[in-house]
């Protein structure tokens, strides 16, 4: 394959690299090269360009429970006036991990994470008070089944992390592709010892390192949100089935106007039609509503208050 590319424009090779880094942000340049058919140096050039131009951001994302975020909520917002100003005000909050401007009835959606339902309730009251917000509709996540950005599943055991672990997590939050040599220097361990620690944190579901695609408008992929209403007994089986689809980057079971919420990344409108048709044909899916993510104003899962920080 050729390593020729146009600055600011993503091609098929870039898309393939993005998919690989979404799954594992710590893949070596040699491993990436073998998957996409480039030389190691050509793969390194591509990865560095994707980072430098802001197409992706590779950081370690810590399990929400480690951060004390036991309750997660998705909030759809209608506005009167500029949606941009409302989105910027919502993004300034520490408890919002995602703020996106969207098409359709709701001008934007955001995600709130907090320690308990009482703090979610307080946060919602403060969000509703933002100038320009007319209405909010809230979904509570009962179970996150797939998330390409963050760990899902059982939380790490309480008290299982020490200060060195927290130091490594902070370093990975800052730079998910930091070398073991650099990580070792930051925590005072040998590179071999650091590697063992990092592998343990990854395998233990404490942290996930992957690429967050920034959706600058220059790449070919688009993100679409889908809310599903499901037959009663089919909630979990359908959600688990949806999580296996390659284009699905997020799946959660929810309480509220939808029974499940998912995000789909597709390269073309034709791909999106195929995915939606497949979803609607699943037994137990009664209704699907969609919206486009037009601009991600905020998409971060790092914490400024991790461990002894």
mmCIF file of C-alpha atoms in Angstrom:
data_model
loop_
_atom_site.group_PDB
_atom_site.id
_atom_site.type_symbol
_atom_site.label_atom_id
_atom_site.label_comp_id
_atom_site.label_asym_id
_atom_site.label_seq_id
_atom_site.Cartn_x
_atom_site.Cartn_y
_atom_site.Cartn_z
ATOM 1 C CA UNK A 1 0.000 0.000 0.000
ATOM 2 C CA UNK A 2 1.062 3.566 -0.608
ATOM 3 C CA UNK A 3 1.797 5.945 2.208
ATOM 4 C CA UNK A 4 0.741 8.973 0.145
ATOM 5 C CA UNK A 5 -1.954 11.004 1.846
ATOM 6 C CA UNK A 6 -3.527 14.439 1.710
ATOM 7 C CA UNK A 7 -3.119 16.528 4.877
ATOM 8 C CA UNK A 8 -6.423 17.027 6.670
ATOM 9 C CA UNK A 9 -8.179 14.294 4.665
ATOM 10 C CA UNK A 10 -8.558 10.681 5.795
ATOM 11 C CA UNK A 11 -8.390 7.801 3.334
ATOM 12 C CA UNK A 12 -9.124 4.094 3.620
ATOM 13 C CA UNK A 13 -5.769 3.317 5.215
ATOM 14 C CA UNK A 14 -6.363 5.983 7.872
ATOM 15 C CA UNK A 15 -9.816 4.538 8.556
ATOM 16 C CA UNK A 16 -8.322 1.076 9.044
ATOM 17 C CA UNK A 17 -5.726 2.478 11.471
ATOM 18 C CA UNK A 18 -8.442 4.350 13.363
ATOM 19 C CA UNK A 19 -10.405 1.129 13.858
ATOM 20 C CA UNK A 20 -7.312 -0.672 15.141
ATOM 21 C CA UNK A 21 -6.459 2.112 17.591
ATOM 22 C CA UNK A 22 -10.038 2.296 18.838
ATOM 23 C CA UNK A 23 -9.699 -1.333 19.874
ATOM 24 C CA UNK A 24 -6.187 -1.010 21.340
ATOM 25 C CA UNK A 25 -4.513 2.370 21.582
ATOM 26 C CA UNK A 26 -1.207 0.803 22.636
ATOM 27 C CA UNK A 27 -0.673 -1.253 19.480
ATOM 28 C CA UNK A 28 2.899 -0.842 18.261
ATOM 29 C CA UNK A 29 3.675 0.695 14.889
ATOM 30 C CA UNK A 30 4.926 -2.719 13.775
ATOM 31 C CA UNK A 31 1.634 -4.378 14.736
ATOM 32 C CA UNK A 32 -0.372 -1.670 12.952
ATOM 33 C CA UNK A 33 1.839 -1.969 9.873
ATOM 34 C CA UNK A 34 1.261 -5.729 9.677
ATOM 35 C CA UNK A 35 -2.517 -5.241 9.827
ATOM 36 C CA UNK A 36 -2.793 -2.529 7.155
ATOM 37 C CA UNK A 37 0.037 -3.549 4.826
ATOM 38 C CA UNK A 38 2.460 -0.674 5.382
ATOM 39 C CA UNK A 39 6.080 -0.519 6.470
ATOM 40 C CA UNK A 40 6.651 0.193 10.154
ATOM 41 C CA UNK A 41 7.920 3.716 9.396
ATOM 42 C CA UNK A 42 4.962 4.449 7.115
ATOM 43 C CA UNK A 43 2.529 3.281 9.808
ATOM 44 C CA UNK A 44 4.308 5.468 12.380
ATOM 45 C CA UNK A 45 3.996 8.473 10.053
ATOM 46 C CA UNK A 46 0.279 7.829 9.630
ATOM 47 C CA UNK A 47 -0.338 7.484 13.379
ATOM 48 C CA UNK A 48 1.631 10.633 14.208
ATOM 49 C CA UNK A 49 -0.264 12.565 11.544
ATOM 50 C CA UNK A 50 -3.639 11.416 12.917
ATOM 51 C CA UNK A 51 -2.588 12.611 16.374
ATOM 52 C CA UNK A 52 -0.990 15.874 15.218
ATOM 53 C CA UNK A 53 -3.965 16.904 13.075
ATOM 54 C CA UNK A 54 -6.372 16.182 15.933
ATOM 55 C CA UNK A 55 -8.332 13.385 14.291
ATOM 56 C CA UNK A 56 -7.839 11.154 17.334
ATOM 57 C CA UNK A 57 -6.834 11.398 20.959
ATOM 58 C CA UNK A 58 -5.384 8.321 22.657
ATOM 59 C CA UNK A 59 -5.746 8.256 26.421
ATOM 60 C CA UNK A 60 -6.284 5.738 29.159
ATOM 61 C CA UNK A 61 -9.873 5.737 30.396
ATOM 62 C CA UNK A 62 -10.361 4.454 33.918
ATOM 63 C CA UNK A 63 -13.336 2.329 34.977
ATOM 64 C CA UNK A 64 -16.094 4.699 36.208
ATOM 65 C CA UNK A 65 -16.278 2.888 39.558
ATOM 66 C CA UNK A 66 -12.601 3.644 40.241
ATOM 67 C CA UNK A 67 -13.425 7.323 39.758
ATOM 68 C CA UNK A 68 -16.464 7.077 42.033
ATOM 69 C CA UNK A 69 -18.848 7.473 39.072
ATOM 70 C CA UNK A 70 -21.440 4.840 39.917
ATOM 71 C CA UNK A 71 -24.425 6.522 38.219
ATOM 72 C CA UNK A 72 -24.427 7.530 34.559
ATOM 73 C CA UNK A 73 -27.135 9.512 32.766
ATOM 74 C CA UNK A 74 -27.790 10.579 29.180
ATOM 75 C CA UNK A 75 -29.572 13.938 28.810
ATOM 76 C CA UNK A 76 -31.233 15.248 25.628
ATOM 77 C CA UNK A 77 -31.706 19.025 25.557
ATOM 78 C CA UNK A 78 -33.887 21.448 23.613
ATOM 79 C CA UNK A 79 -32.836 25.092 23.501
ATOM 80 C CA UNK A 80 -34.071 28.544 22.704
ATOM 81 C CA UNK A 81 -31.335 30.509 20.957
ATOM 82 C CA UNK A 82 -27.758 29.448 20.338
ATOM 83 C CA UNK A 83 -27.105 25.767 20.951
ATOM 84 C CA UNK A 84 -23.365 26.463 20.847
ATOM 85 C CA UNK A 85 -23.498 28.698 23.919
ATOM 86 C CA UNK A 86 -25.528 26.102 25.840
ATOM 87 C CA UNK A 87 -23.123 23.333 24.801
ATOM 88 C CA UNK A 88 -20.119 25.354 25.951
ATOM 89 C CA UNK A 89 -21.737 26.001 29.339
ATOM 90 C CA UNK A 90 -22.532 22.294 29.754
ATOM 91 C CA UNK A 91 -19.006 21.318 28.695
ATOM 92 C CA UNK A 92 -17.537 23.540 31.421
ATOM 93 C CA UNK A 93 -19.013 21.264 34.087
ATOM 94 C CA UNK A 94 -16.678 18.663 35.617
ATOM 95 C CA UNK A 95 -19.439 16.033 35.718
ATOM 96 C CA UNK A 96 -20.132 16.086 31.963
ATOM 97 C CA UNK A 97 -18.034 13.573 30.055
ATOM 98 C CA UNK A 98 -19.727 14.092 26.695
ATOM 99 C CA UNK A 99 -21.457 17.077 25.110
ATOM 100 C CA UNK A 100 -22.562 16.806 21.489
ATOM 101 C CA UNK A 101 -24.560 19.084 19.208
ATOM 102 C CA UNK A 102 -27.127 16.998 17.346
ATOM 103 C CA UNK A 103 -29.711 17.081 14.587
ATOM 104 C CA UNK A 104 -33.405 16.573 15.188
ATOM 105 C CA UNK A 105 -35.744 17.766 17.938
ATOM 106 C CA UNK A 106 -32.968 17.955 20.536
ATOM 107 C CA UNK A 107 -30.195 20.454 19.877
ATOM 108 C CA UNK A 108 -27.639 18.619 21.979
ATOM 109 C CA UNK A 109 -27.062 15.599 24.170
ATOM 110 C CA UNK A 110 -24.766 15.245 27.161
ATOM 111 C CA UNK A 111 -23.624 12.555 29.549
ATOM 112 C CA UNK A 112 -23.465 13.073 33.296
ATOM 113 C CA UNK A 113 -21.502 10.867 35.694
ATOM 114 C CA UNK A 114 -21.776 11.112 39.474
ATOM 115 C CA UNK A 115 -21.356 9.145 42.684
ATOM 116 C CA UNK A 116 -25.046 8.515 43.302
ATOM 117 C CA UNK A 117 -28.542 9.329 42.108
ATOM 118 C CA UNK A 118 -28.848 12.275 44.497
ATOM 119 C CA UNK A 119 -25.859 13.988 42.878
ATOM 120 C CA UNK A 120 -27.275 13.230 39.424
ATOM 121 C CA UNK A 121 -30.519 14.881 40.507
ATOM 122 C CA UNK A 122 -28.628 17.947 41.746
ATOM 123 C CA UNK A 123 -26.604 18.078 38.524
ATOM 124 C CA UNK A 124 -29.750 17.917 36.399
ATOM 125 C CA UNK A 125 -31.244 20.829 38.319
ATOM 126 C CA UNK A 126 -28.111 22.879 37.635
ATOM 127 C CA UNK A 127 -28.085 21.892 33.961
ATOM 128 C CA UNK A 128 -31.727 22.935 33.561
ATOM 129 C CA UNK A 129 -30.804 26.349 34.952
ATOM 130 C CA UNK A 130 -28.335 27.018 32.102
ATOM 131 C CA UNK A 131 -29.559 30.018 30.129
ATOM 132 C CA UNK A 132 -31.147 28.918 26.862
ATOM 133 C CA UNK A 133 -32.235 25.422 27.909
ATOM 134 C CA UNK A 134 -35.960 24.819 27.430
ATOM 135 C CA UNK A 135 -36.425 21.123 28.246
ATOM 136 C CA UNK A 136 -34.351 18.084 29.221
ATOM 137 C CA UNK A 137 -35.120 14.385 28.890
ATOM 138 C CA UNK A 138 -33.035 11.950 30.928
ATOM 139 C CA UNK A 139 -32.077 8.298 30.505
ATOM 140 C CA UNK A 140 -30.377 6.427 33.341
ATOM 141 C CA UNK A 141 -27.937 3.713 32.307
ATOM 142 C CA UNK A 142 -28.730 0.412 34.000
ATOM 143 C CA UNK A 143 -25.901 -1.412 32.239
ATOM 144 C CA UNK A 144 -23.225 -0.362 29.762
ATOM 145 C CA UNK A 145 -22.556 -3.385 27.561
ATOM 146 C CA UNK A 146 -20.131 -1.919 25.021
ATOM 147 C CA UNK A 147 -18.046 1.244 25.036
ATOM 148 C CA UNK A 148 -15.010 1.603 22.787
ATOM 149 C CA UNK A 149 -13.787 4.451 24.996
ATOM 150 C CA UNK A 150 -14.104 3.072 28.523
ATOM 151 C CA UNK A 151 -13.938 -0.227 30.459
ATOM 152 C CA UNK A 152 -17.261 -2.003 30.917
ATOM 153 C CA UNK A 153 -18.298 -4.893 33.110
ATOM 154 C CA UNK A 154 -17.406 -5.698 36.727
ATOM 155 C CA UNK A 155 -15.660 -2.972 38.678
ATOM 156 C CA UNK A 156 -12.180 -3.588 40.103
ATOM 157 C CA UNK A 157 -12.140 -4.772 43.710
ATOM 158 C CA UNK A 158 -12.158 -1.961 46.244
ATOM 159 C CA UNK A 159 -8.716 -1.363 47.748
ATOM 160 C CA UNK A 160 -6.941 -3.341 45.010
ATOM 161 C CA UNK A 161 -4.956 -0.331 43.743
ATOM 162 C CA UNK A 162 -1.933 1.271 45.381
ATOM 163 C CA UNK A 163 -0.335 4.680 44.839
ATOM 164 C CA UNK A 164 1.912 3.361 42.059
ATOM 165 C CA UNK A 165 -1.159 2.067 40.233
ATOM 166 C CA UNK A 166 -2.827 5.460 40.567
ATOM 167 C CA UNK A 167 0.311 7.191 39.302
ATOM 168 C CA UNK A 168 0.328 4.939 36.234
ATOM 169 C CA UNK A 169 -3.376 5.579 35.637
ATOM 170 C CA UNK A 170 -2.783 9.339 35.764
ATOM 171 C CA UNK A 171 0.087 8.979 33.287
ATOM 172 C CA UNK A 172 -2.035 6.878 30.915
ATOM 173 C CA UNK A 173 -4.870 9.399 31.180
ATOM 174 C CA UNK A 174 -2.426 12.043 29.966
ATOM 175 C CA UNK A 175 -0.930 9.915 27.167
ATOM 176 C CA UNK A 176 -2.263 6.472 26.398
ATOM 177 C CA UNK A 177 0.642 5.689 24.059
ATOM 178 C CA UNK A 178 3.410 6.673 26.474
ATOM 179 C CA UNK A 179 6.297 4.201 26.256
ATOM 180 C CA UNK A 180 7.068 1.858 29.142
ATOM 181 C CA UNK A 181 10.382 3.676 29.529
ATOM 182 C CA UNK A 182 8.613 7.022 29.979
ATOM 183 C CA UNK A 183 5.969 5.513 32.265
ATOM 184 C CA UNK A 184 8.687 3.858 34.341
ATOM 185 C CA UNK A 185 10.495 7.169 34.771
ATOM 186 C CA UNK A 186 7.293 8.806 36.009
ATOM 187 C CA UNK A 187 6.609 6.202 38.718
ATOM 188 C CA UNK A 188 10.096 5.086 39.729
ATOM 189 C CA UNK A 189 9.918 1.478 38.512
ATOM 190 C CA UNK A 190 11.906 -0.463 35.925
ATOM 191 C CA UNK A 191 10.392 -0.641 32.399
ATOM 192 C CA UNK A 192 9.789 -4.387 32.892
ATOM 193 C CA UNK A 193 8.075 -3.806 36.225
ATOM 194 C CA UNK A 194 6.031 -0.979 34.733
ATOM 195 C CA UNK A 195 4.936 -3.179 31.847
ATOM 196 C CA UNK A 196 3.718 -5.848 34.279
ATOM 197 C CA UNK A 197 1.732 -3.245 36.198
ATOM 198 C CA UNK A 198 0.149 -1.783 33.076
ATOM 199 C CA UNK A 199 -0.781 -5.218 31.714
ATOM 200 C CA UNK A 200 -2.358 -6.065 35.083
ATOM 201 C CA UNK A 201 -4.384 -2.839 35.037
ATOM 202 C CA UNK A 202 -5.549 -3.513 31.479
ATOM 203 C CA UNK A 203 -6.379 -7.170 32.076
ATOM 204 C CA UNK A 204 -8.091 -6.324 35.364
ATOM 205 C CA UNK A 205 -10.576 -3.990 33.635
ATOM 206 C CA UNK A 206 -9.228 -1.019 35.588
ATOM 207 C CA UNK A 207 -8.306 1.003 32.509
ATOM 208 C CA UNK A 208 -8.825 0.868 28.762
ATOM 209 C CA UNK A 209 -6.523 2.576 26.265
ATOM 210 C CA UNK A 210 -8.083 3.404 22.917
ATOM 211 C CA UNK A 211 -8.470 6.156 20.356
ATOM 212 C CA UNK A 212 -11.309 8.645 20.676
ATOM 213 C CA UNK A 213 -12.198 9.849 17.177
ATOM 214 C CA UNK A 214 -12.679 13.589 17.282
ATOM 215 C CA UNK A 215 -15.157 13.881 14.372
ATOM 216 C CA UNK A 216 -13.665 17.064 13.024
ATOM 217 C CA UNK A 217 -15.794 16.880 9.877
ATOM 218 C CA UNK A 218 -12.769 16.028 7.773
ATOM 219 C CA UNK A 219 -12.963 12.267 8.216
ATOM 220 C CA UNK A 220 -15.413 10.106 6.317
ATOM 221 C CA UNK A 221 -17.095 8.504 9.300
ATOM 222 C CA UNK A 222 -20.160 9.957 10.968
ATOM 223 C CA UNK A 223 -21.619 9.171 14.386
ATOM 224 C CA UNK A 224 -25.317 8.426 14.781
ATOM 225 C CA UNK A 225 -27.231 8.009 18.039
ATOM 226 C CA UNK A 226 -30.044 5.447 18.147
ATOM 227 C CA UNK A 227 -32.710 5.038 20.815
ATOM 228 C CA UNK A 228 -34.567 1.707 20.832
ATOM 229 C CA UNK A 229 -37.871 0.617 22.308
ATOM 230 C CA UNK A 230 -37.829 -3.119 22.895
ATOM 231 C CA UNK A 231 -40.155 -5.945 23.853
ATOM 232 C CA UNK A 232 -39.957 -6.653 27.578
ATOM 233 C CA UNK A 233 -38.104 -9.959 27.686
ATOM 234 C CA UNK A 234 -35.743 -9.044 24.870
ATOM 235 C CA UNK A 235 -33.874 -6.144 26.470
ATOM 236 C CA UNK A 236 -30.572 -7.761 27.374
ATOM 237 C CA UNK A 237 -30.285 -10.327 24.541
ATOM 238 C CA UNK A 238 -30.857 -7.636 21.919
ATOM 239 C CA UNK A 239 -28.394 -5.249 23.560
ATOM 240 C CA UNK A 240 -25.755 -7.986 23.662
ATOM 241 C CA UNK A 241 -26.425 -8.816 20.005
ATOM 242 C CA UNK A 242 -26.070 -5.176 19.006
ATOM 243 C CA UNK A 243 -22.745 -4.941 20.831
ATOM 244 C CA UNK A 244 -21.238 -7.456 18.397
ATOM 245 C CA UNK A 245 -21.835 -5.272 15.326
ATOM 246 C CA UNK A 246 -18.522 -3.773 14.081
ATOM 247 C CA UNK A 247 -20.013 -0.301 13.515
ATOM 248 C CA UNK A 248 -21.516 -0.055 17.019
ATOM 249 C CA UNK A 249 -19.234 1.830 19.409
ATOM 250 C CA UNK A 250 -21.557 2.165 22.414
ATOM 251 C CA UNK A 251 -24.486 0.131 23.793
ATOM 252 C CA UNK A 252 -26.300 0.679 27.083
ATOM 253 C CA UNK A 253 -29.528 -0.579 28.593
ATOM 254 C CA UNK A 254 -31.488 2.379 29.916
ATOM 255 C CA UNK A 255 -34.450 3.535 31.988
ATOM 256 C CA UNK A 256 -36.572 6.233 30.393
ATOM 257 C CA UNK A 257 -38.162 6.799 27.023
ATOM 258 C CA UNK A 258 -35.789 4.244 25.453
ATOM 259 C CA UNK A 259 -34.919 0.740 26.569
ATOM 260 C CA UNK A 260 -31.495 0.818 24.909
ATOM 261 C CA UNK A 261 -29.174 3.489 23.600
ATOM 262 C CA UNK A 262 -26.398 3.005 21.089
ATOM 263 C CA UNK A 263 -23.953 4.913 18.927
ATOM 264 C CA UNK A 264 -23.031 3.803 15.415
ATOM 265 C CA UNK A 265 -20.055 4.987 13.354
ATOM 266 C CA UNK A 266 -20.413 4.556 9.591
ATOM 267 C CA UNK A 267 -18.425 5.736 6.579
ATOM 268 C CA UNK A 268 -21.364 6.393 4.216
ATOM 269 C CA UNK A 269 -25.106 6.991 4.368
ATOM 270 C CA UNK A 270 -25.562 3.644 2.620
ATOM 271 C CA UNK A 271 -23.678 1.890 5.433
ATOM 272 C CA UNK A 272 -25.933 3.598 7.975
ATOM 273 C CA UNK A 273 -29.083 2.472 6.116
ATOM 274 C CA UNK A 274 -27.823 -1.114 6.170
ATOM 275 C CA UNK A 275 -27.092 -0.975 9.908
ATOM 276 C CA UNK A 276 -30.495 0.563 10.710
ATOM 277 C CA UNK A 277 -32.325 -2.014 8.586
ATOM 278 C CA UNK A 278 -30.458 -4.816 10.359
ATOM 279 C CA UNK A 279 -31.363 -3.393 13.774
ATOM 280 C CA UNK A 280 -35.046 -2.901 12.891
ATOM 281 C CA UNK A 281 -35.270 -6.503 11.658
ATOM 282 C CA UNK A 282 -34.156 -7.954 14.999
ATOM 283 C CA UNK A 283 -36.874 -9.803 16.901
ATOM 284 C CA UNK A 284 -37.952 -7.671 19.839
ATOM 285 C CA UNK A 285 -37.125 -4.258 18.345
ATOM 286 C CA UNK A 286 -40.360 -2.274 18.265
ATOM 287 C CA UNK A 287 -39.114 1.187 17.341
ATOM 288 C CA UNK A 288 -35.857 2.994 16.549
ATOM 289 C CA UNK A 289 -35.256 6.743 16.644
ATOM 290 C CA UNK A 290 -32.061 8.329 15.330
ATOM 291 C CA UNK A 291 -30.114 11.580 15.522
ATOM 292 C CA UNK A 292 -26.799 12.683 14.046
ATOM 293 C CA UNK A 293 -23.898 13.891 16.148
ATOM 294 C CA UNK A 294 -22.908 17.065 14.320
ATOM 295 C CA UNK A 295 -20.143 18.327 16.585
ATOM 296 C CA UNK A 296 -18.591 16.885 19.733
ATOM 297 C CA UNK A 297 -17.952 19.867 21.999
ATOM 298 C CA UNK A 298 -16.589 17.663 24.782
ATOM 299 C CA UNK A 299 -15.634 14.023 24.911
ATOM 300 C CA UNK A 300 -13.382 13.175 27.809
ATOM 301 C CA UNK A 301 -13.434 10.504 30.474
ATOM 302 C CA UNK A 302 -10.336 11.487 32.452
ATOM 303 C CA UNK A 303 -10.556 12.641 36.050
ATOM 304 C CA UNK A 304 -8.598 15.404 37.706
ATOM 305 C CA UNK A 305 -9.137 13.715 41.068
ATOM 306 C CA UNK A 306 -7.774 10.208 40.631
ATOM 307 C CA UNK A 307 -6.266 8.466 43.644
ATOM 308 C CA UNK A 308 -3.787 10.661 45.470
ATOM 309 C CA UNK A 309 -3.774 13.401 42.828
#
